[in-house]
Amino acid sequence: MPAGSRCPRRWPRYGRRAEMGVAVRVIPCLDVDAGRVVKGVNFRELRDAGDPVEMAAVYDAEGADELTFLDVTASSGERETMYDVVRRTAEQVFIPLTVGGGVRSCDDVDTLLRSGADKVSINTAAIARPELLGEAARRFGSQCIVLSVDARRVTGGAPTPSGFEVTTHGGRRGTGIDAIEWAARGQELGVGEILLNSMDADGTRAGFDLEMIERVRTVVDVPVIASGGAGKVEDFVPAVRAGADAVLAASVFHFGVLRIGEVKDALRAGGVEVR
């Protein structure tokens, strides 16, 4: 793909699902560390969950609408490992693949797209330099750029206007940035989607943070992917009703607690359109 071009494959731009009649997407998320899928609680006590390429193929066969890979170490020593995982996965599956973790520049975005990613998720680098989002959106197209917002409720220190704060380092470091305002800023800068991660709920299986989804939905028109807290099939419909265009989960899929088909059946039963 020549430098400056857009995504190699054209996937629909989703947004305002109810108004556009677009089906809700069910997305497994694979947190990858040194070439293996891992999962913990609140990004701690990580345990091995399997080979990412094999798991991606299974999810594709089960009817997942997309896949998300996040490099949870994102160190320079593991970067080439992640590129290899992306390349091998892109050869095996035929659904959109979003990759994030350690993306610091437009050149990193370019390399991931060339490796087979369809979309690239940006988090920490955008906090350090928001202009990166606009630069990447202009160079590759908004549909390729996802703003990942790792947010938690503020329980100590200076409060934010919404009560939600953007964090880094797996939710362990606060930034003082209001999470709702940051999501709106991401849309202004040109991102095509918001991946909204509740760091309080991550891995707890206690349900999505519905208030946070609702608050972000009120300030953005681009698709919102709800992440963090899925534990049972009943958790997914409320997330959609709160404003999510897609629902993402990790451990419940990795360890066989839920299957993709079960989640889609529950969404259909709740009156939600799925593929």
Coordinates of C-alpha atoms in Angstrom, one line a residue:
M1 CA 0.0 0.0 0.0
P2 CA 1.7 3.3 -1.1
A3 CA 2.5 5.8 1.6
G4 CA -0.4 8.3 2.1
S5 CA -3.0 5.9 0.8
R6 CA -6.1 4.8 2.7
C7 CA -7.0 1.4 4.2
P8 CA -6.3 -1.6 1.9
R9 CA -9.8 -2.9 2.3
R10 CA -13.0 -0.8 2.5
W11 CA -15.2 -1.6 5.6
P12 CA -18.3 0.5 6.3
R13 CA -18.1 3.6 8.4
Y14 CA -20.5 2.9 11.3
G15 CA -22.1 5.6 13.3
R16 CA -25.4 6.4 14.9
R17 CA -26.4 2.8 14.5
A18 CA -30.1 3.3 15.2
E19 CA -30.5 6.1 12.7
M20 CA -28.6 4.3 10.0
G21 CA -29.9 0.8 10.6
V22 CA -26.4 -0.7 10.9
A23 CA -26.0 -4.0 12.7
V24 CA -24.2 -4.0 16.0
R25 CA -20.8 -5.7 15.9
V26 CA -19.6 -8.3 18.3
I27 CA -15.8 -8.1 18.6
P28 CA -13.4 -10.4 20.5
C29 CA -10.3 -8.6 21.9
L30 CA -7.0 -10.4 22.1
D31 CA -4.5 -8.8 24.4
V32 CA -1.1 -10.0 23.0
D33 CA 2.1 -10.2 25.0
A34 CA 5.3 -11.7 23.3
G35 CA 3.1 -13.4 20.7
R36 CA 0.6 -15.0 23.1
V37 CA -2.9 -13.9 24.2
V38 CA -3.1 -13.0 27.9
K39 CA -5.8 -11.8 30.2
G40 CA -6.1 -10.6 33.7
V41 CA -8.2 -8.3 35.9
N42 CA -7.7 -4.6 35.6
F43 CA -4.6 -5.4 33.4
R44 CA -2.9 -7.2 36.3
E45 CA -2.0 -10.8 37.0
L46 CA -2.0 -11.8 33.3
R47 CA -2.4 -15.4 32.4
D48 CA -1.9 -17.2 29.1
A49 CA -5.0 -17.7 27.0
G50 CA -3.6 -19.2 23.8
D51 CA -2.1 -18.6 20.4
P52 CA -3.6 -15.4 18.8
V53 CA -3.6 -16.7 15.3
E54 CA -5.4 -19.9 16.2
M55 CA -7.9 -18.0 18.4
A56 CA -8.5 -15.5 15.6
A57 CA -9.4 -18.3 13.2
V58 CA -11.8 -19.8 15.7
Y59 CA -13.5 -16.5 16.3
D60 CA -13.8 -15.9 12.5
A61 CA -15.4 -19.3 12.1
E62 CA -17.8 -18.6 15.0
G63 CA -19.1 -15.4 13.4
A64 CA -17.2 -12.6 15.0
D65 CA -17.7 -9.3 13.1
E66 CA -14.2 -8.0 13.7
L67 CA -11.1 -8.7 15.8
T68 CA -9.1 -6.4 18.0
F69 CA -5.4 -7.1 18.9
L70 CA -3.8 -5.0 21.6
D71 CA -0.1 -5.3 22.3
V72 CA -0.1 -5.0 26.1
T73 CA 3.6 -4.7 26.5
A74 CA 4.2 -2.5 23.5
S75 CA 7.9 -2.4 24.0
S76 CA 10.4 -2.1 21.1
G77 CA 11.6 -5.6 21.8
E78 CA 8.1 -7.1 21.1
R79 CA 7.1 -4.9 18.2
E80 CA 8.4 -7.2 15.5
T81 CA 6.6 -10.1 17.2
M82 CA 3.3 -8.1 16.9
Y83 CA 3.9 -7.4 13.3
D84 CA 4.4 -11.1 12.6
V85 CA 1.2 -11.9 14.5
V86 CA -0.7 -9.4 12.5
R87 CA 0.6 -10.7 9.2
R88 CA -0.2 -14.3 10.0
T89 CA -3.6 -13.5 11.3
A90 CA -4.5 -11.4 8.2
E91 CA -3.6 -14.4 6.1
Q92 CA -6.1 -16.6 8.1
V93 CA -9.2 -14.4 8.7
F94 CA -11.4 -12.4 6.4
I95 CA -13.0 -9.9 8.9
P96 CA -11.6 -6.5 9.8
L97 CA -8.7 -6.5 12.2
T98 CA -7.9 -3.6 14.5
V99 CA -4.4 -3.4 16.1
G100 CA -3.2 -1.2 18.9
G101 CA -0.5 -0.8 21.5
G102 CA 2.8 1.1 21.2
V103 CA 1.7 3.2 18.1
R104 CA 3.7 6.4 18.3
S105 CA 3.8 7.8 14.8
C106 CA 2.2 7.7 11.4
D107 CA 5.0 5.4 10.3
D108 CA 3.9 2.9 12.9
V109 CA 0.3 3.1 11.6
D110 CA 1.7 2.6 8.0
T111 CA 3.7 -0.5 9.1
L112 CA 0.7 -2.1 10.8
L113 CA -1.6 -1.4 7.8
R114 CA 1.0 -2.9 5.5
S115 CA 1.3 -5.9 7.9
G116 CA -2.4 -6.6 7.4
A117 CA -4.3 -4.5 9.9
D118 CA -7.5 -2.8 8.6
K119 CA -7.6 -0.2 11.5
V120 CA -5.1 1.0 14.0
S121 CA -5.9 2.0 17.6
I122 CA -4.0 4.9 19.2
N123 CA -3.9 5.7 22.9
T124 CA -0.9 7.0 24.8
A125 CA 0.8 8.7 21.9
A126 CA -2.4 10.7 21.2
I127 CA -2.5 11.9 24.8
A128 CA 1.1 13.1 24.5
R129 CA 0.4 14.7 21.1
P130 CA -3.2 14.9 20.0
E131 CA -2.2 16.2 16.6
L132 CA -1.1 12.7 15.7
L133 CA -4.8 11.7 15.4
G134 CA -5.4 14.3 12.8
E135 CA -2.3 13.5 10.9
A136 CA -3.1 9.8 10.8
A137 CA -6.7 10.4 9.8
R138 CA -5.7 12.7 6.9
R139 CA -3.0 10.3 5.7
F140 CA -4.8 7.0 5.9
G141 CA -8.5 8.0 6.2
S142 CA -10.7 8.3 9.3
Q143 CA -12.0 4.8 8.8
C144 CA -8.5 3.5 9.6
I145 CA -8.0 5.4 12.9
V146 CA -9.5 4.4 16.2
L147 CA -9.0 6.4 19.4
S148 CA -8.7 4.1 22.4
V149 CA -9.9 5.7 25.6
D150 CA -8.9 3.9 28.7
A151 CA -11.1 5.6 31.3
R152 CA -11.8 5.2 35.0
R153 CA -14.0 7.0 37.5
V154 CA -12.1 9.6 39.6
T155 CA -12.0 8.5 43.2
G156 CA -9.2 10.7 44.5
G157 CA -7.3 13.8 43.6
A158 CA -8.6 16.5 41.4
P159 CA -12.0 15.6 39.8
T160 CA -12.7 16.0 36.1
P161 CA -15.9 17.7 34.9
S162 CA -17.5 14.4 34.0
G163 CA -16.1 12.3 36.9
F164 CA -14.3 10.1 34.3
E165 CA -10.5 10.4 33.7
V166 CA -8.3 9.2 30.9
T167 CA -5.6 6.8 32.1
T168 CA -2.4 5.2 30.8
H169 CA -0.4 2.1 31.7
G170 CA -3.3 -0.2 32.0
G171 CA -5.4 2.2 34.1
R172 CA -2.7 2.7 36.7
R173 CA -1.7 6.2 35.8
G174 CA -4.2 9.1 35.7
T175 CA -3.7 11.9 33.2
G176 CA -6.1 14.5 34.6
I177 CA -7.8 14.6 31.2
D178 CA -11.6 14.4 31.2
A179 CA -12.5 11.2 29.3
I180 CA -15.8 12.5 27.8
E181 CA -14.1 15.7 26.6
W182 CA -11.2 13.6 25.2
A183 CA -13.6 11.4 23.2
A184 CA -15.2 14.5 21.7
R185 CA -11.8 15.9 20.9
G186 CA -10.9 12.7 19.1
Q187 CA -13.8 13.0 16.8
E188 CA -12.9 16.6 16.1
L189 CA -9.4 15.5 15.1
G190 CA -10.8 13.0 12.6
V191 CA -10.9 9.6 14.2
G192 CA -13.4 7.1 12.8
E193 CA -14.2 5.2 16.0
I194 CA -13.9 5.4 19.8
L195 CA -12.8 2.3 21.6
L196 CA -14.1 3.0 25.1
N197 CA -12.4 0.9 27.7
S198 CA -13.7 0.9 31.3
M199 CA -10.5 0.3 33.4
D200 CA -12.6 -0.2 36.5
A201 CA -14.7 -2.9 34.9
D202 CA -11.9 -4.6 32.9
G203 CA -11.8 -8.3 33.5
T204 CA -14.3 -8.2 36.4
R205 CA -17.2 -9.6 34.4
A206 CA -19.5 -7.3 36.4
G207 CA -21.1 -5.6 33.3
F208 CA -20.2 -2.6 31.1
D209 CA -20.0 0.9 32.6
L210 CA -23.3 2.1 31.1
E211 CA -23.1 5.6 32.4
M212 CA -19.7 6.1 30.7
I213 CA -21.1 4.8 27.4
E214 CA -24.1 7.1 27.7
R215 CA -21.9 10.1 28.4
V216 CA -19.6 9.5 25.5
R217 CA -22.6 8.8 23.2
T218 CA -24.0 12.3 23.8
V219 CA -20.8 14.0 22.6
V220 CA -19.8 12.0 19.5
D221 CA -21.4 10.8 16.3
V222 CA -18.7 8.3 15.3
P223 CA -19.1 4.7 16.4
V224 CA -18.5 3.8 20.1
I225 CA -17.1 0.4 20.9
A226 CA -18.0 -0.6 24.5
S227 CA -15.2 -2.5 26.3
G228 CA -14.6 -3.8 29.8
G229 CA -16.8 -5.8 32.1
A230 CA -18.7 -8.3 29.9
G231 CA -19.6 -11.3 32.0
K232 CA -22.9 -12.8 30.8
V233 CA -25.1 -12.6 27.8
E234 CA -27.4 -10.2 29.6
D235 CA -24.7 -7.6 29.8
F236 CA -24.6 -6.8 26.1
V237 CA -28.1 -5.4 25.3
P238 CA -27.9 -2.7 28.0
A239 CA -24.5 -1.6 26.5
V240 CA -26.2 -1.2 23.1
R241 CA -29.1 0.7 24.6
A242 CA -26.7 3.0 26.3
G243 CA -25.3 3.9 22.9
A244 CA -22.7 1.4 21.9
D245 CA -22.4 0.5 18.2
A246 CA -20.2 -2.5 18.9
V247 CA -19.6 -4.6 22.0
L248 CA -16.1 -6.0 22.7
A249 CA -15.1 -8.7 25.2
A250 CA -12.0 -10.8 25.9
S251 CA -11.8 -13.3 28.8
V252 CA -15.4 -14.5 28.5
F253 CA -14.7 -15.6 24.9
H254 CA -11.1 -16.8 25.5
F255 CA -12.0 -19.1 28.4
G256 CA -15.3 -20.4 26.9
V257 CA -17.6 -18.7 29.3
L258 CA -19.6 -17.3 26.3
R259 CA -19.6 -18.0 22.6
I260 CA -20.0 -15.4 19.8
G261 CA -23.3 -17.0 18.8
E262 CA -24.7 -16.9 22.3
V263 CA -24.1 -13.1 22.5
K264 CA -25.6 -12.5 19.1
D265 CA -28.7 -14.6 20.1
A266 CA -29.1 -12.5 23.2
L267 CA -28.8 -9.3 21.2
R268 CA -31.4 -10.5 18.7
A269 CA -33.7 -11.5 21.6
G270 CA -33.3 -8.0 23.0
G271 CA -34.4 -6.5 19.7
V272 CA -30.9 -5.5 18.5
E273 CA -30.0 -6.0 14.8
V274 CA -26.9 -8.2 14.4
R275 CA -25.2 -9.9 11.5

